[in-house]
Coordinates of C-alpha atoms (C1' of nucleotides) in Angstrom, one line a residue:
Chain Y
X50 CA 18.4 0.3 10.6
X51 CA 16.6 1.0 13.7
X52 CA 18.9 3.3 15.4
X53 CA 16.9 4.5 18.4
X54 CA 16.4 1.2 20.2
X55 CA 18.3 0.1 23.3
X56 CA 21.5 -1.6 22.5
X57 CA 20.5 -4.9 24.3
X58 CA 17.2 -5.0 22.4
X59 CA 19.2 -4.6 19.2
X60 CA 21.5 -7.4 20.3
X61 CA 18.5 -9.6 21.2
X62 CA 16.9 -9.2 17.8
X63 CA 20.2 -9.8 16.1
X64 CA 20.7 -12.9 18.1
X65 CA 17.1 -14.0 17.1
X66 CA 18.2 -13.7 13.5
X67 CA 21.0 -16.1 14.2
X68 CA 18.8 -18.5 16.2
X69 CA 16.3 -18.5 13.4
X70 CA 19.1 -19.2 10.9
X71 CA 20.2 -22.0 13.4
X72 CA 16.8 -23.5 13.4
X73 CA 16.4 -23.3 9.6
X74 CA 19.8 -24.9 9.2
X75 CA 18.6 -27.8 11.4
X76 CA 15.3 -28.2 9.4
X77 CA 16.7 -27.7 6.0
X78 CA 20.2 -28.9 5.9
X79 CA 22.1 -27.4 2.9
X80 CA 20.3 -24.0 3.1
X81 CA 22.3 -21.1 1.7
X82 CA 22.2 -18.0 3.9
X83 CA 22.1 -14.4 2.7
X84 CA 22.1 -11.6 5.3
X85 CA 20.1 -11.4 8.5
X86 CA 20.0 -7.9 10.0
X87 CA 17.8 -6.2 12.6
X88 CA 15.0 -4.0 11.3
X89 CA 12.3 -2.0 13.1
X90 CA 10.7 -4.0 15.8
X91 CA 12.5 -7.3 14.7
X92 CA 14.8 -9.0 12.3
X93 CA 14.9 -11.1 9.2
X94 CA 17.0 -13.5 7.5
X95 CA 17.4 -14.1 3.7
X96 CA 17.5 -17.8 3.0
X97 CA 17.9 -19.9 -0.1
X98 CA 16.5 -23.3 0.7
X99 CA 17.8 -26.5 -1.0
X100 CA 15.9 -28.0 -3.8
X101 CA 12.6 -26.3 -4.8
X102 CA 11.5 -25.8 -1.2
X103 CA 9.5 -22.6 -0.6
X104 CA 8.6 -21.6 2.9
X105 CA 5.0 -20.6 3.7
X106 CA 3.3 -19.4 6.9
X107 CA 2.5 -23.1 7.7
X108 CA 6.3 -23.7 8.3
X109 CA 6.6 -21.1 11.0
X110 CA 5.3 -23.3 13.8
X111 CA 8.1 -25.8 13.1
X112 CA 10.8 -23.1 12.8
X113 CA 9.5 -21.5 16.0
X114 CA 9.5 -24.8 17.9
X115 CA 13.1 -25.4 16.7
X116 CA 14.2 -21.9 17.7
X117 CA 12.7 -22.6 21.1
X118 CA 14.9 -25.6 21.4
X119 CA 17.9 -23.5 20.7
X120 CA 16.8 -20.9 23.2
X121 CA 16.2 -23.6 25.8
X122 CA 19.6 -25.0 25.3
X123 CA 21.0 -21.5 26.2
X124 CA 24.0 -21.8 24.0
X125 CA 26.7 -19.1 24.6
X126 CA 27.5 -16.9 21.6
X127 CA 31.2 -17.1 21.0
X128 CA 32.9 -14.5 19.0
X129 CA 36.1 -15.3 17.1
X130 CA 38.0 -14.0 14.0
X131 CA 39.5 -15.4 11.1
X132 CA 41.9 -14.0 8.4
X133 CA 39.7 -13.1 5.5
X134 CA 41.2 -15.8 3.2
X135 CA 40.4 -18.5 5.8
X136 CA 37.0 -17.0 6.0
X137 CA 36.4 -17.5 2.3
X138 CA 37.7 -21.1 2.6
X139 CA 35.2 -21.6 5.3
X140 CA 32.3 -20.3 3.1
X141 CA 33.4 -22.5 0.3
X142 CA 33.6 -25.6 2.5
X143 CA 30.2 -24.9 3.9
X144 CA 28.7 -24.2 0.6
X145 CA 27.7 -20.6 1.4
X146 CA 28.1 -18.8 -2.0
X147 CA 26.3 -15.6 -0.8
X148 CA 28.7 -15.3 2.2
X149 CA 31.5 -16.1 0.0
X150 CA 30.5 -13.3 -2.3
X151 CA 30.2 -10.8 0.6
X152 CA 33.7 -11.9 1.9
X153 CA 35.3 -11.5 -1.5
X154 CA 33.9 -8.0 -1.7
X155 CA 35.4 -7.3 1.8
X156 CA 38.7 -8.6 0.7
X157 CA 38.8 -6.9 -2.6
X158 CA 37.4 -3.5 -1.6
X159 CA 37.9 -3.5 2.1
X160 CA 34.2 -2.6 2.3
X161 CA 31.1 -3.4 0.4
X162 CA 31.0 -0.6 -2.2
X163 CA 27.4 -1.5 -3.2
X164 CA 25.6 1.2 -1.2
X165 CA 22.6 -1.1 -1.2
X166 CA 24.3 -3.2 1.4
X167 CA 24.7 -2.2 4.9
X168 CA 28.2 -2.9 6.2
X169 CA 26.8 -3.9 9.5
X170 CA 25.4 -6.9 7.9
X171 CA 28.8 -8.0 6.9
X172 CA 30.7 -8.1 10.1
X173 CA 32.4 -4.9 9.2
X174 CA 32.2 -1.7 11.3
X175 CA 30.3 1.1 9.6
X176 CA 32.5 3.7 8.2
X177 CA 35.4 1.3 8.2
X178 CA 37.0 2.1 4.8
X179 CA 40.3 0.2 5.4
X180 CA 41.2 -3.0 3.7
X181 CA 39.9 -5.9 5.8
X182 CA 42.3 -8.6 6.9
X183 CA 40.2 -10.2 9.6
X184 CA 36.6 -10.7 9.9
X185 CA 34.6 -11.7 12.9
X186 CA 32.4 -14.8 13.4
X187 CA 29.8 -15.7 15.9
X188 CA 29.1 -19.3 17.0
X189 CA 26.3 -20.8 19.0
X190 CA 26.0 -24.6 19.3
X191 CA 26.5 -26.1 15.9
X192 CA 25.8 -22.8 14.0
X193 CA 28.5 -20.4 12.8
X194 CA 27.9 -17.2 11.0
X195 CA 29.9 -14.4 9.6
X196 CA 28.9 -11.4 11.7
X197 CA 29.9 -8.2 13.3
X198 CA 27.8 -8.6 16.3
X199 CA 27.0 -7.7 19.0
X200 CA 25.0 -10.5 20.5
X201 CA 23.6 -11.4 23.8
X202 CA 25.7 -13.7 26.0
X203 CA 23.7 -16.8 25.1
X204 CA 20.7 -18.0 23.2
X205 CA 18.6 -18.1 26.4
X206 CA 18.6 -14.2 26.7
X207 CA 16.6 -13.0 23.7
X208 CA 13.2 -12.2 25.2
X209 CA 10.0 -12.8 23.3
X210 CA 9.7 -13.3 19.5
X211 CA 7.3 -14.4 16.8
X212 CA 7.7 -15.1 13.1
X213 CA 5.4 -13.0 11.1
X214 CA 5.7 -13.4 7.4
X215 CA 7.8 -14.6 4.6
X216 CA 8.4 -12.9 1.3
X217 CA 10.7 -12.8 -1.7
X218 CA 13.7 -10.5 -1.6
X219 CA 16.4 -10.0 -4.4
X220 CA 19.8 -10.8 -3.3
X221 CA 21.5 -7.5 -2.3
X222 CA 18.3 -5.8 -3.3
X223 CA 19.0 -5.9 -7.1
X224 CA 16.2 -6.8 -9.5
X225 CA 18.6 -8.7 -11.7
X226 CA 19.9 -10.9 -8.9
X227 CA 18.4 -14.3 -7.9
X228 CA 15.4 -14.0 -5.4
X229 CA 15.8 -15.4 -1.9
X230 CA 13.2 -15.9 0.8
X231 CA 13.1 -13.4 3.5
X232 CA 11.7 -14.6 6.8
X233 CA 10.5 -11.8 9.1
X234 CA 10.1 -11.9 12.9
X235 CA 9.5 -9.5 15.7
X236 CA 11.3 -9.5 19.0
X237 CA 10.8 -7.8 22.3
X238 CA 12.4 -7.9 25.7
X239 CA 9.2 -9.1 27.4
X240 CA 6.1 -11.2 26.5
X241 CA 4.1 -8.1 27.5
X242 CA 5.9 -5.8 24.9
X243 CA 5.4 -8.5 22.2
X244 CA 1.7 -8.7 23.0
X245 CA 1.4 -4.9 22.9
X246 CA 3.2 -4.7 19.5
X247 CA 0.9 -7.4 18.1
X248 CA -2.1 -5.5 19.5
X249 CA -0.8 -2.4 17.7
X250 CA -0.7 -4.4 14.4
X251 CA -4.3 -5.5 15.1
X252 CA -5.2 -1.8 15.6
X253 CA -3.6 -1.0 12.3
X254 CA -5.5 -3.8 10.6
X255 CA -8.7 -2.4 12.0
X256 CA -8.0 0.9 10.6
X257 CA -6.9 -0.3 7.1
X258 CA -8.3 2.1 4.7
X259 CA -9.1 -0.8 2.3
X260 CA -11.4 -2.4 4.9
X261 CA -12.9 0.9 6.1
X262 CA -13.3 2.0 2.6
X263 CA -15.6 -0.8 1.9
X264 CA -17.4 -0.8 5.3
X265 CA -18.0 3.0 5.0
X266 CA -19.0 2.6 1.3
X267 CA -16.3 5.2 0.1
X268 CA -14.7 3.6 -2.8
X269 CA -14.7 0.2 -4.7
X270 CA -12.6 -1.6 -7.2
X271 CA -13.9 -3.6 -10.0
X272 CA -11.9 -6.4 -11.8
X273 CA -13.5 -5.3 -15.1
X274 CA -12.1 -1.7 -14.6
X275 CA -8.8 -3.0 -13.3
X276 CA -6.4 -3.0 -10.5
X277 CA -5.2 0.4 -9.2
X278 CA -8.2 2.2 -10.6
X279 CA -10.5 3.1 -7.7
X280 CA -14.2 3.9 -8.3
X281 CA -15.5 6.6 -5.9
X282 CA -19.0 6.2 -4.4
X283 CA -21.2 9.1 -3.6
X284 CA -20.0 9.1 0.0
X285 CA -16.4 8.9 -1.0
X286 CA -16.9 11.6 -3.4
X287 CA -18.1 13.8 -0.7
X288 CA -14.9 13.4 1.2
X289 CA -12.8 14.2 -1.8
X290 CA -14.8 17.2 -2.7
X291 CA -14.9 18.7 0.9
X292 CA -11.2 18.2 1.4
X293 CA -10.3 19.7 -2.0
X294 CA -12.8 22.6 -1.6
X295 CA -11.0 23.6 1.6
X296 CA -7.6 23.7 -0.2
X297 CA -9.0 25.5 -3.2
X298 CA -10.7 28.3 -1.1
X299 CA -7.4 28.9 0.6
X300 CA -5.6 29.0 -2.8
X301 CA -8.2 31.4 -4.2
X302 CA -7.5 33.8 -1.3
X303 CA -3.8 33.5 -2.3
X304 CA -4.6 34.7 -5.9
X305 CA -4.8 31.3 -7.8
X306 CA -7.0 30.9 -10.7
X307 CA -8.5 27.6 -11.7
X308 CA -7.6 26.1 -15.2
X309 CA -8.7 22.9 -16.9
X310 CA -6.7 20.7 -19.3
X311 CA -7.2 17.5 -21.4
X312 CA -6.0 14.3 -20.0
X313 CA -4.0 13.3 -23.1
X314 CA -1.4 15.1 -25.1
X315 CA 0.7 14.5 -28.2
X316 CA 4.0 13.1 -27.6
X317 CA 5.6 16.2 -28.6
X318 CA 4.9 17.9 -25.3
X319 CA 6.7 15.2 -23.4
X320 CA 9.6 15.1 -25.9
X321 CA 10.1 18.8 -25.0
X322 CA 9.6 18.3 -21.3
X323 CA 11.8 15.4 -21.0
X324 CA 9.2 13.0 -19.8
X325 CA 9.1 10.9 -22.9
X326 CA 12.6 9.7 -22.7
X327 CA 13.0 9.8 -18.9
X328 CA 9.7 8.2 -17.9
X329 CA 8.7 6.3 -21.1
X330 CA 8.0 3.2 -19.1
X331 CA 5.5 4.8 -16.9
X332 CA 3.6 6.7 -19.6
X333 CA 0.3 5.2 -20.9
X334 CA 0.6 5.6 -24.5
X335 CA -2.0 5.8 -27.1
X336 CA -1.7 5.5 -30.9
X337 CA -4.5 7.2 -32.9
X338 CA -6.0 5.4 -35.9
X339 CA -3.8 7.6 -38.1
X340 CA -0.8 6.4 -36.2
X341 CA 0.0 9.5 -34.2
X342 CA 1.4 8.9 -30.8
X343 CA -0.3 10.4 -27.7
X344 CA 0.1 9.8 -24.0
X345 CA -2.1 10.1 -20.9
X346 CA -0.7 12.8 -18.8
X347 CA 1.6 11.7 -15.9
X348 CA 1.7 15.1 -14.5
X349 CA 0.1 18.5 -15.3
X350 CA 2.9 21.0 -15.4
X351 CA 3.7 20.7 -19.1
X352 CA 0.1 21.4 -20.0
X353 CA 0.1 24.4 -17.7
X354 CA 3.2 25.8 -19.2
X355 CA 1.4 26.0 -22.5
X356 CA -1.4 28.1 -21.1
X357 CA 1.3 30.4 -19.7
X358 CA 3.3 30.4 -23.0
X359 CA 0.1 31.2 -25.1
X360 CA 0.9 34.9 -25.1
X361 CA 3.6 37.3 -24.1
X362 CA 3.7 38.0 -20.5
X363 CA 4.8 41.3 -18.8
X364 CA 6.7 41.3 -15.5
X365 CA 3.6 43.3 -14.3
X366 CA 1.4 40.1 -14.8
X367 CA 3.6 37.9 -12.6
X368 CA 3.2 35.9 -10.6
X369 CA 0.6 34.0 -12.6
X370 CA -0.9 31.2 -10.4
X371 CA -2.9 28.3 -11.8
X372 CA -4.7 25.6 -9.8
X373 CA -6.2 22.4 -11.1
X374 CA -7.3 19.4 -9.2
X375 CA -7.2 16.6 -11.8
X376 CA -6.2 13.0 -12.4
X377 CA -2.8 11.9 -13.8
X378 CA -2.0 8.4 -15.0
X379 CA 1.0 6.4 -14.4
X380 CA 1.7 2.8 -15.7
X381 CA 3.0 1.3 -12.4
X382 CA 4.2 -2.4 -12.1
X383 CA 1.2 -4.4 -11.1
X384 CA 2.8 -5.8 -8.0
X385 CA 3.3 -2.2 -6.6
X386 CA -0.4 -1.5 -6.5
X387 CA -2.3 -1.5 -3.3
X388 CA -5.4 0.1 -2.0
X389 CA -5.4 3.8 -2.4
X390 CA -1.7 4.1 -1.5
X391 CA -0.6 3.2 -4.9
X392 CA -2.9 3.6 -7.9
X393 CA -2.7 4.0 -11.7
X394 CA -4.8 7.2 -11.6
X395 CA -3.8 9.8 -9.2
X396 CA -5.8 12.8 -8.4
X397 CA -3.5 15.6 -7.8
X398 CA -4.5 18.9 -6.0
X399 CA -2.0 20.6 -8.3
X400 CA -0.9 24.2 -8.5
X401 CA 1.7 26.1 -10.5
X402 CA 3.1 29.5 -10.0
X403 CA 5.0 31.2 -12.9
X404 CA 7.1 34.0 -11.5
X405 CA 10.4 35.8 -11.5
X406 CA 13.3 34.4 -9.5
X407 CA 13.0 37.1 -6.9
X408 CA 9.3 36.4 -6.3
X409 CA 9.7 32.7 -5.8
X410 CA 10.6 32.8 -2.1
X411 CA 7.3 34.7 -1.3
X412 CA 5.3 32.2 -3.3
X413 CA 7.0 29.3 -1.5
X414 CA 6.2 30.9 1.8
X415 CA 2.5 31.4 1.0
X416 CA 2.1 28.0 -0.3
X417 CA 3.7 26.8 2.9
X418 CA 1.2 28.8 4.9
X419 CA -1.6 26.9 3.1
X420 CA -0.1 23.5 3.8
X421 CA 0.2 24.3 7.4
X422 CA -3.4 25.5 7.7
X423 CA -4.6 22.4 6.0
X424 CA -2.6 19.9 8.1
X425 CA -3.6 21.7 11.3
X426 CA -7.3 21.4 10.1
X427 CA -7.0 17.7 9.5
X428 CA -4.9 17.4 12.8
X429 CA -1.9 15.7 11.2
X430 CA 1.5 17.0 12.4
X431 CA 4.1 17.7 9.7
X432 CA 7.8 17.3 9.4
X433 CA 9.9 18.9 6.5
X434 CA 12.2 17.2 4.3
X435 CA 14.3 19.1 1.9
X436 CA 14.8 16.7 -1.1
X437 CA 18.0 17.4 -3.1
X438 CA 19.7 16.2 -6.1
X439 CA 22.3 13.4 -6.0
X440 CA 25.7 14.7 -7.3
X441 CA 26.7 11.1 -8.1
X442 CA 23.9 10.9 -10.5
X443 CA 23.8 14.2 -12.2
X444 CA 22.6 12.8 -15.6
X445 CA 19.1 12.2 -14.0
X446 CA 18.5 15.9 -13.6
X447 CA 17.9 18.8 -15.8
X448 CA 20.4 21.7 -16.0
X449 CA 23.8 22.3 -14.8
X450 CA 24.9 21.3 -11.3
X451 CA 25.9 24.8 -10.2
X452 CA 22.4 25.9 -10.8
X453 CA 21.1 23.1 -8.6
X454 CA 23.5 23.9 -5.7
X455 CA 22.5 27.6 -5.9
X456 CA 18.7 26.9 -5.9
X457 CA 19.2 24.3 -3.2
X458 CA 20.9 26.8 -1.1
X459 CA 18.0 29.2 -1.5
X460 CA 15.5 26.5 -0.5
X461 CA 17.6 25.5 2.6
X462 CA 17.7 29.2 3.5
X463 CA 14.0 29.4 3.4
X464 CA 13.6 26.2 5.4
X465 CA 16.2 27.4 8.0
X466 CA 14.4 30.8 8.3
X467 CA 11.0 29.1 8.9
X468 CA 11.8 26.0 11.1
X469 CA 15.4 26.5 12.2
X470 CA 17.0 23.1 12.3
X471 CA 13.7 21.2 12.4
X472 CA 14.0 19.6 9.0
X473 CA 16.0 16.7 7.4
X474 CA 17.6 16.6 4.1
X475 CA 17.4 13.8 1.5
X476 CA 19.9 13.6 -1.2
X477 CA 18.6 12.0 -4.4
X478 CA 14.9 12.6 -3.6
X479 CA 14.6 15.7 -5.8
X480 CA 12.4 16.0 -8.8
X481 CA 14.3 15.7 -12.2
X482 CA 13.5 19.4 -12.7
X483 CA 14.3 20.9 -9.3
X484 CA 14.6 20.4 -5.5
X485 CA 11.6 20.0 -3.3
X486 CA 10.3 20.8 0.1
X487 CA 8.5 17.5 1.0
X488 CA 6.2 17.3 4.0
X489 CA 5.8 14.1 6.0
X490 CA 2.7 13.7 8.0
X491 CA 2.5 11.6 11.2
X492 CA -0.7 9.6 11.6
X493 CA -2.5 8.7 14.9
X494 CA -0.6 5.5 15.3
X495 CA 2.7 7.0 14.7
X496 CA 3.4 6.2 11.1
X497 CA 4.9 8.7 8.7
X498 CA 3.7 9.3 5.1
X499 CA 4.8 11.8 2.4
X500 CA 2.0 14.2 1.8
X501 CA 2.4 17.7 0.6
X502 CA 5.1 19.0 -1.6
X503 CA 6.4 22.4 -2.8
X504 CA 8.9 22.2 -5.6
X505 CA 11.1 24.7 -7.3
X506 CA 11.5 24.3 -11.0
X507 CA 14.0 26.0 -13.3
X508 CA 14.4 23.1 -15.6
X509 CA 10.9 23.2 -17.3
X510 CA 10.9 27.0 -17.9
X511 CA 14.2 26.6 -19.6
X512 CA 12.9 23.6 -21.7
X513 CA 9.7 25.4 -22.7
X514 CA 11.4 28.8 -23.0
X515 CA 9.0 30.4 -20.5
X516 CA 9.7 34.2 -20.1
X517 CA 8.3 37.6 -19.4
X518 CA 9.3 41.0 -20.6
X519 CA 11.0 42.9 -17.8
X520 CA 11.3 46.5 -16.8
X521 CA 14.0 47.1 -19.5
X522 CA 11.9 45.6 -22.3
X523 CA 14.1 42.5 -22.3
X524 CA 13.1 38.8 -22.3
X525 CA 13.6 37.3 -18.9
X526 CA 13.6 33.6 -18.0
X527 CA 11.1 32.9 -15.3
X528 CA 10.8 30.0 -12.8
X529 CA 8.0 27.8 -11.7
X530 CA 6.8 26.7 -8.2
X531 CA 4.8 23.6 -8.0
X532 CA 2.6 22.7 -5.1
X533 CA 0.3 19.9 -4.1
X534 CA -1.3 20.2 -0.6
X535 CA -2.8 16.7 -0.3
X536 CA -0.3 15.5 -3.0
X537 CA -2.4 12.6 -4.3
X538 CA -6.0 12.7 -3.0
X539 CA -6.0 8.9 -3.1
X540 CA -2.9 8.5 -1.1
X541 CA -3.9 11.4 1.4
X542 CA -7.2 9.7 1.8
X543 CA -5.6 6.3 2.6
X544 CA -3.7 8.2 5.3
X545 CA -6.7 10.1 6.5
X546 CA -9.0 7.3 6.8
X547 CA -6.5 5.3 8.8
X548 CA -5.7 8.5 10.9
X549 CA -9.3 9.0 11.9
X550 CA -10.1 5.3 11.8
X551 CA -13.1 6.4 9.7
X552 CA -14.5 8.8 12.3
X553 CA -14.3 11.9 10.2
X554 CA -14.9 15.4 11.6
X555 CA -18.3 16.8 10.8
X556 CA -17.1 19.2 8.0
X557 CA -15.9 16.4 5.8
X558 CA -18.2 13.7 7.0
X559 CA -20.2 12.0 4.1
X560 CA -23.3 12.0 6.5
X561 CA -23.5 14.8 8.9
X562 CA -27.0 14.3 10.4
X563 CA -28.9 11.1 10.8
X564 CA -32.5 11.4 12.0
X565 CA -33.7 8.2 13.7
X566 CA -37.3 7.7 14.3
X567 CA -38.6 5.7 17.4
X568 CA -41.2 4.0 15.3
X569 CA -42.5 3.9 11.7
X570 CA -45.7 5.8 12.4
X571 CA -46.5 7.8 9.3
X572 CA -46.6 11.2 10.9
X573 CA -43.4 10.6 12.7
X574 CA -41.7 9.5 9.6
X575 CA -43.0 12.5 7.6
X576 CA -41.8 14.8 10.4
X577 CA -38.3 13.3 10.2
X578 CA -38.3 13.7 6.4
X579 CA -39.3 17.2 6.8
X580 CA -36.5 17.9 9.2
X581 CA -34.0 16.2 6.9
X582 CA -35.2 18.3 4.0
X583 CA -34.7 21.5 5.9
X584 CA -31.2 20.4 7.0
X585 CA -30.4 19.7 3.2
X586 CA -31.6 23.2 2.4
X587 CA -29.1 24.6 4.8
X588 CA -26.4 22.6 3.0
X589 CA -26.1 19.8 5.5
X590 CA -25.8 16.2 4.5
X591 CA -28.7 14.5 6.4
X592 CA -30.5 11.1 6.2
X593 CA -33.5 9.6 7.8
X594 CA -33.3 6.2 9.4
X595 CA -36.6 4.6 10.2
X596 CA -35.3 1.2 11.4
Chain V
rG153 C1' 7.4 -7.3 -13.1
rC154 C1' 9.6 -11.0 -9.2
rC155 C1' 8.6 -14.6 -4.8
rA156 C1' 5.0 -16.7 -1.3
rC157 C1' 0.0 -17.0 0.1
rC158 C1' -5.1 -16.2 -0.9
rU159 C1' -10.3 -15.8 -4.0
rU160 C1' -17.2 -20.0 -1.6
rA161 C1' -24.1 -15.4 -1.0
rG162 C1' -23.9 -7.9 -0.4
rC163 C1' -20.3 -8.7 4.1
rU164 C1' -17.5 -12.1 7.6
rC165 C1' -16.5 -17.0 7.2
rA166 C1' -17.5 -23.1 7.6
rG167 C1' -17.0 -26.9 4.0
rC168 C1' -11.3 -33.1 6.7
rU169 C1' -7.6 -36.5 2.6
rG170 C1' -12.4 -35.3 -4.8
rG171 C1' -18.5 -38.6 -4.0
rU172 C1' -26.0 -37.4 -2.9
rU173 C1' -30.1 -31.1 -4.0
rA174 C1' -22.9 -26.1 -1.0
rG175 C1' -23.9 -24.3 4.9
rA176 C1' -23.8 -20.4 9.1
rG177 C1' -24.0 -15.4 11.1
rC178 C1' -24.8 -10.4 9.8
rA179 C1' -27.2 -7.7 5.8
rU180 C1' -31.6 -7.8 2.3
rC181 C1' -37.0 -8.7 1.4
rA182 C1' -42.0 -10.0 3.5
rG183 C1' -45.3 -10.6 7.6
rU184 C1' -45.7 -9.8 12.9
rU185 C1' -44.5 -6.4 16.9
rU186 C1' -44.6 -0.5 18.5
rU187 C1' -41.6 -2.0 23.4
rG188 C1' -36.8 4.4 26.2
rU189 C1' -30.7 3.6 26.2
rA190 C1' -25.9 -0.8 21.5
rA191 C1' -28.5 -6.8 17.6
rA192 C1' -37.4 -7.8 18.7
rC193 C1' -40.1 -12.5 16.5
rU194 C1' -41.4 -15.6 12.1
rG195 C1' -40.5 -16.7 7.4
rA196 C1' -38.3 -16.0 2.3
rG197 C1' -35.1 -14.8 -1.5
rG198 C1' -29.9 -14.9 -2.6
rG199 C1' -24.0 -18.7 -4.7
rU200 C1' -22.9 -22.0 -12.6
rC201 C1' -17.7 -22.0 -5.2
rG202 C1' -12.9 -15.5 -9.4
rU203 C1' -12.6 -16.9 -15.1
rC204 C1' -11.2 -20.3 -18.8
rG205 C1' -9.1 -24.9 -19.8
rG206 C1' -7.4 -29.9 -18.2
rU207 C1' -7.2 -34.7 -15.2
rU208 C1' -11.3 -38.0 -13.4
rC209 C1' -16.9 -42.3 -13.8
rG210 C1' -17.3 -37.9 -10.6
rA211 C1' -14.1 -31.3 -9.1
rA212 C1' -15.7 -25.9 -4.5
rU213 C1' -11.8 -29.7 -3.5
rC214 C1' -6.4 -32.0 -8.0
rC215 C1' -3.2 -29.5 -12.3
rG216 C1' -2.4 -25.3 -15.7
rA217 C1' -3.3 -20.4 -17.6
rC218 C1' -5.4 -15.7 -16.8
rA219 C1' -7.8 -12.0 -13.6
rG220 C1' -8.2 -9.9 -8.8
rG221 C1' -6.3 -9.5 -3.6
rU222 C1' -2.6 -9.8 0.7
rG223 C1' 2.7 -9.5 2.4
rG224 C1' 7.4 -8.4 0.8
rC225 C1' 11.3 -7.3 -3.1
rU226 C1' 12.2 -3.9 -7.0
rC227 C1' 10.1 0.9 -8.5
rC228 C1' 7.5 5.5 -7.2
rA229 C1' 8.7 12.4 -12.0

RNA sequence: GCCACCUUAGCUCAGCUGGUUAGAGCAUCAGUUUUGUAAACUGAGGGUCGUCGGUUCGAAUCCGACAGGUGGCUCCA
């Protein structure tokens, strides 16, 4: 829910959702309605059209025209209430099975327990846990809808709007439920604001990394190689290498050592780490000709633990810090792939620290320093999110809950010490092996993306029995700290390309110097080539342009 | 994976309801030009219309499958 918009704008958008539903009801009698809430910049309504009718963009003009008629009629929005049983009867009479289902939930539970459903969509006040005896409706003209409101006084007072797209959406967000059609629109108080918003969308389109990636010759896709598998051109590879080199230089200063690992492993490694059972759907699996099962690595930490575990470690050796920029592979659902934001092969600028519990805090802080230096260099402001486990779903996590709470308190303490109250907490966003400090970067046109991450891991050291010999000569369990600065190079570059609109600073630019000659006279061209050669000797990326 | 839409030259796109050798701009190449502030002139090459199959006398155009893409849904260790 968009919570920072003016209340009347919220009411306008909510009213637009009703007006759209009114129009669709007029055009497609017998339509079954789902929910129609306000979202950022606009609204949507989920509809299930009679017969096999499927909406497409071409139907928008007719729907918009019908909406304009409803708006021109300036019908008042009238609120009234009904006892819940009468409301259920109303839904039955009007063949609105989705509304009926919502009402039944309201009656039975007093609220929609399904946390995937916003109570606001149900005509129910948020936080209202009591049993519901009455529900509210809104009526405009010949259209009546179960709704909490609020609405504007009449349909003439909704400002400017435009329908943008239609897509599939599962009823109540559940994959196993029937799929409805979700019609999205945007709404603003004035035409001018609507035009500005549409202009912003145009700007975002211009910056689209998929478009710029092709125009700037940074990466390509091949249908023969497959979806979600970007191929990096020489120019794009320069970008990747320069950014990574900067991160790795900072890490080396902080005592990291580079390691290298194979991209596949026997299944045994992931049986021990817990990946085989927890993430088996996302593992790319390989069976050898002898029938042995292998998998492409979906992450690097299990491999790295085996380097650590290869010999006895003294407390004097710790912390041991490995860094490794390498690809991991995840078998994502085909429909989720898109550009560089979501790929099957993810290049992680990964790092793992093996240390004693008491050393972990300093390690986290040093890694945090590197993250801050990096994002200040690429001019992307960061916001911290502390990602915690979900107590309601403890089975999804390694280890006992007390341990989680203890470690999360330590992480929260570190965050408080460093940024005060300047961070948010997200229950359920932790990794299965430990809580995370996630960093959200804000790009030049205001969008936020998750980029860097620092993770505290006590699960895997336990699973792999990682230890050191302490001062007393006893075995001591160690902990791991994971850190990726760019996270995924692919995803980071999708953000960075759009952030800079392809105008990269000189230090990462694939082409730093272009020498253009005024004509194609031999001596002049030779001179230009000589200058370019000298520049290259100095380590600069120079080209000659004789056109 | 699910729903909708899309796929014509290297790029951006025309090709109406199926009917002669599929077009344009930019880019490329060749020749001309050598002119100081954001697209010089002339010409040429380049496409089995995503792939495979079907309907039809005839398919870029209609149907199906597959692949790839876009927007969402679901998912994202």
